Each structure stands twice: as structure tokens, then as C-alpha cells.
C-alpha positions as MATLAB code, in Angstrom:
seq = 'XXXXXXXXXXXXXXXXXXXXXXXXXXXXXXXXXXXXXXXXXXXXXXXXXXXXXXXXXXXXXXXXXXXXXXXXXXXXXXXXXXXXXXXXXXXXXXXXXXXXXXXXXXXXXXXXXXXXXXXXXXXX';
ca = [
     -35.531   52.847  -12.149;
     -32.404   53.237  -10.120;
     -30.592   50.509  -12.081;
     -28.052   52.073  -14.479;
     -27.212   48.819  -16.326;
     -29.538   47.786  -19.135;
     -31.097   44.396  -18.580;
     -30.975   41.751  -21.236;
     -34.177   40.081  -22.222;
     -34.473   36.544  -21.014;
     -36.396   33.775  -22.645;
     -36.895   30.163  -21.725;
     -34.085   29.118  -24.105;
     -31.514   31.363  -22.436;
     -32.368   30.073  -18.976;
     -31.825   26.458  -20.038;
     -29.057   24.814  -18.029;
     -26.986   22.220  -19.894;
     -25.418   19.306  -18.112;
     -23.125   18.360  -20.989;
     -22.586   18.770  -24.721;
     -25.338   16.283  -25.553;
     -27.833   18.818  -24.251;
     -26.306   21.475  -26.499;
     -26.578   19.175  -29.500;
     -30.228   18.465  -28.763;
     -30.894   22.186  -28.331;
     -29.310   22.928  -31.710;
     -30.971   19.964  -33.405;
     -27.678   18.266  -34.239;
     -26.894   14.635  -33.558;
     -23.611   14.248  -31.669;
     -20.906   12.183  -33.309;
     -18.658    9.901  -31.345;
     -14.933    9.991  -31.846;
     -13.756    7.117  -34.011;
     -11.255    5.120  -31.980;
     -10.215    2.996  -34.957;
      -8.362    5.855  -36.650;
      -4.899    5.222  -37.971;
      -2.424    6.351  -35.317;
       0.705    5.504  -37.298;
       3.335    8.179  -37.783;
       3.084   10.227  -40.954;
       5.804   11.947  -42.945;
       6.020   15.413  -44.427;
       3.793   14.432  -47.360;
       1.043   13.034  -45.105;
       1.628    9.400  -46.054;
       2.339    6.715  -43.472;
       6.083    6.320  -43.008;
       7.343    2.763  -43.535;
      10.687    2.221  -41.891;
      13.191   -0.407  -42.928;
      15.235   -2.103  -40.225;
      18.189   -4.211  -41.339;
      21.682   -5.261  -40.326;
      25.007   -4.778  -42.087;
      28.515   -5.945  -41.365;
      31.118   -3.228  -41.077;
      34.722   -4.093  -40.322;
      33.602   -7.478  -39.020;
      30.997   -5.977  -36.667;
      27.200   -6.002  -36.958;
      25.376   -2.670  -37.276;
      21.575   -2.320  -37.120;
      20.169    0.399  -39.384;
      16.657    1.870  -39.186;
      15.995    4.123  -42.174;
      13.118    5.888  -43.880;
      12.374    8.498  -41.214;
      10.727   11.744  -42.259;
      11.034   13.485  -38.924;
      12.572   16.517  -37.360;
      16.243   15.869  -36.461;
      15.460   16.560  -32.790;
      12.899   13.730  -32.795;
      15.473   11.374  -34.339;
      18.105   12.290  -31.754;
      15.588   11.767  -28.929;
      14.611    8.375  -30.360;
      18.278    7.427  -30.761;
      18.966    8.409  -27.148;
      16.075    6.183  -26.009;
      17.336    3.222  -28.057;
      20.950    3.653  -26.941;
      19.902    3.837  -23.304;
      17.555    0.848  -23.633;
      20.102   -1.394  -25.382;
      23.245   -0.074  -23.690;
      25.022    0.408  -26.989;
      26.448    3.159  -29.161;
      24.800    4.686  -32.180;
      24.459    7.690  -34.435;
      22.052    9.502  -36.753;
      23.177    9.643  -40.396;
      21.051   10.798  -43.359;
      17.719   10.389  -41.506;
      18.705    6.873  -40.446;
      19.527    5.472  -37.022;
      22.611    3.267  -36.772;
      23.167    1.164  -33.655;
      26.059   -1.115  -32.835;
      25.029   -4.764  -32.654;
      22.115   -6.857  -33.908;
      18.954   -5.319  -32.415;
      16.456   -5.724  -35.273;
      13.628   -7.348  -33.299;
      14.041   -5.127  -30.245;
      14.126   -1.933  -32.338;
      11.118   -3.150  -34.284;
       9.134   -3.693  -31.063;
       9.967   -0.237  -29.685;
       9.220    1.581  -32.956;
       5.877   -0.208  -33.403;
       4.983    0.704  -29.820;
       5.653    4.356  -30.678;
       3.416    4.254  -33.775;
       5.871    3.626  -36.612;
       5.133    1.162  -39.420;
       8.036   -1.279  -39.893;
       9.286   -3.322  -42.838;
      12.145   -5.670  -41.870;
      14.655   -6.821  -44.417;
];
């Protein structure tokens, strides 16, 4: 024997070529599970519960302000969302106490964008 490397024993099971994970499941005797596409994709807060946002308008100094509150997110995420809304609506706004404030009446438009991004909305 001129071969210095030890050879591993081979059996029929080790020579089995698998095309995909279904073959692995059948080899192990496990039934594959399919990913459930109906899972809840809504945003969740720090406590794991679904976050329900409230979107409303107020009058301040004779002007209308739209307020979206109830966020349990990282401040960076709120500032990014505010930047998107300000750019989309062409208006000013700010983040105060985990709430987004935008100048003007944009309740329905904010609601549509937030629902599209996975937030659960309660309008008042």
C-alpha cells in the first residue's frame, strides 16, 4: 500500500446523491413541512405584540398636523420612515415621543403607506 491517507469506508447510504432536500427528508424518514405563507407579517413591538398605530389630525395655530403614534421602533427606523413620508408628500415633519408629525392632512395617504410596510393602523 503506497497510499498514506487512510480510506473511509463507503456504504450504499454514503454514495447516495441527493437532488434536493426532499431526498434528505426521505432518507432520514422525516416528512418535509412547507413554509406557511399565511403567517402574520405585521410589525411587532418590543414586547412581541402587534403594534397598532393611531393616525389622527390636530389643529395647531390654525394649521392641520397629521400625527401617527404608537410606534415601538428604533429611532433610526422612525427617522427613515419620516424621511420617506416627507419626500413622498413634499411636506415638513418631525419625530416627537415615538410619534411622527407631518404638516397637513395626510391621514389616508399615511395609512396606505404604513399598511403597505406591514403596520397595523387604527384611524381616529
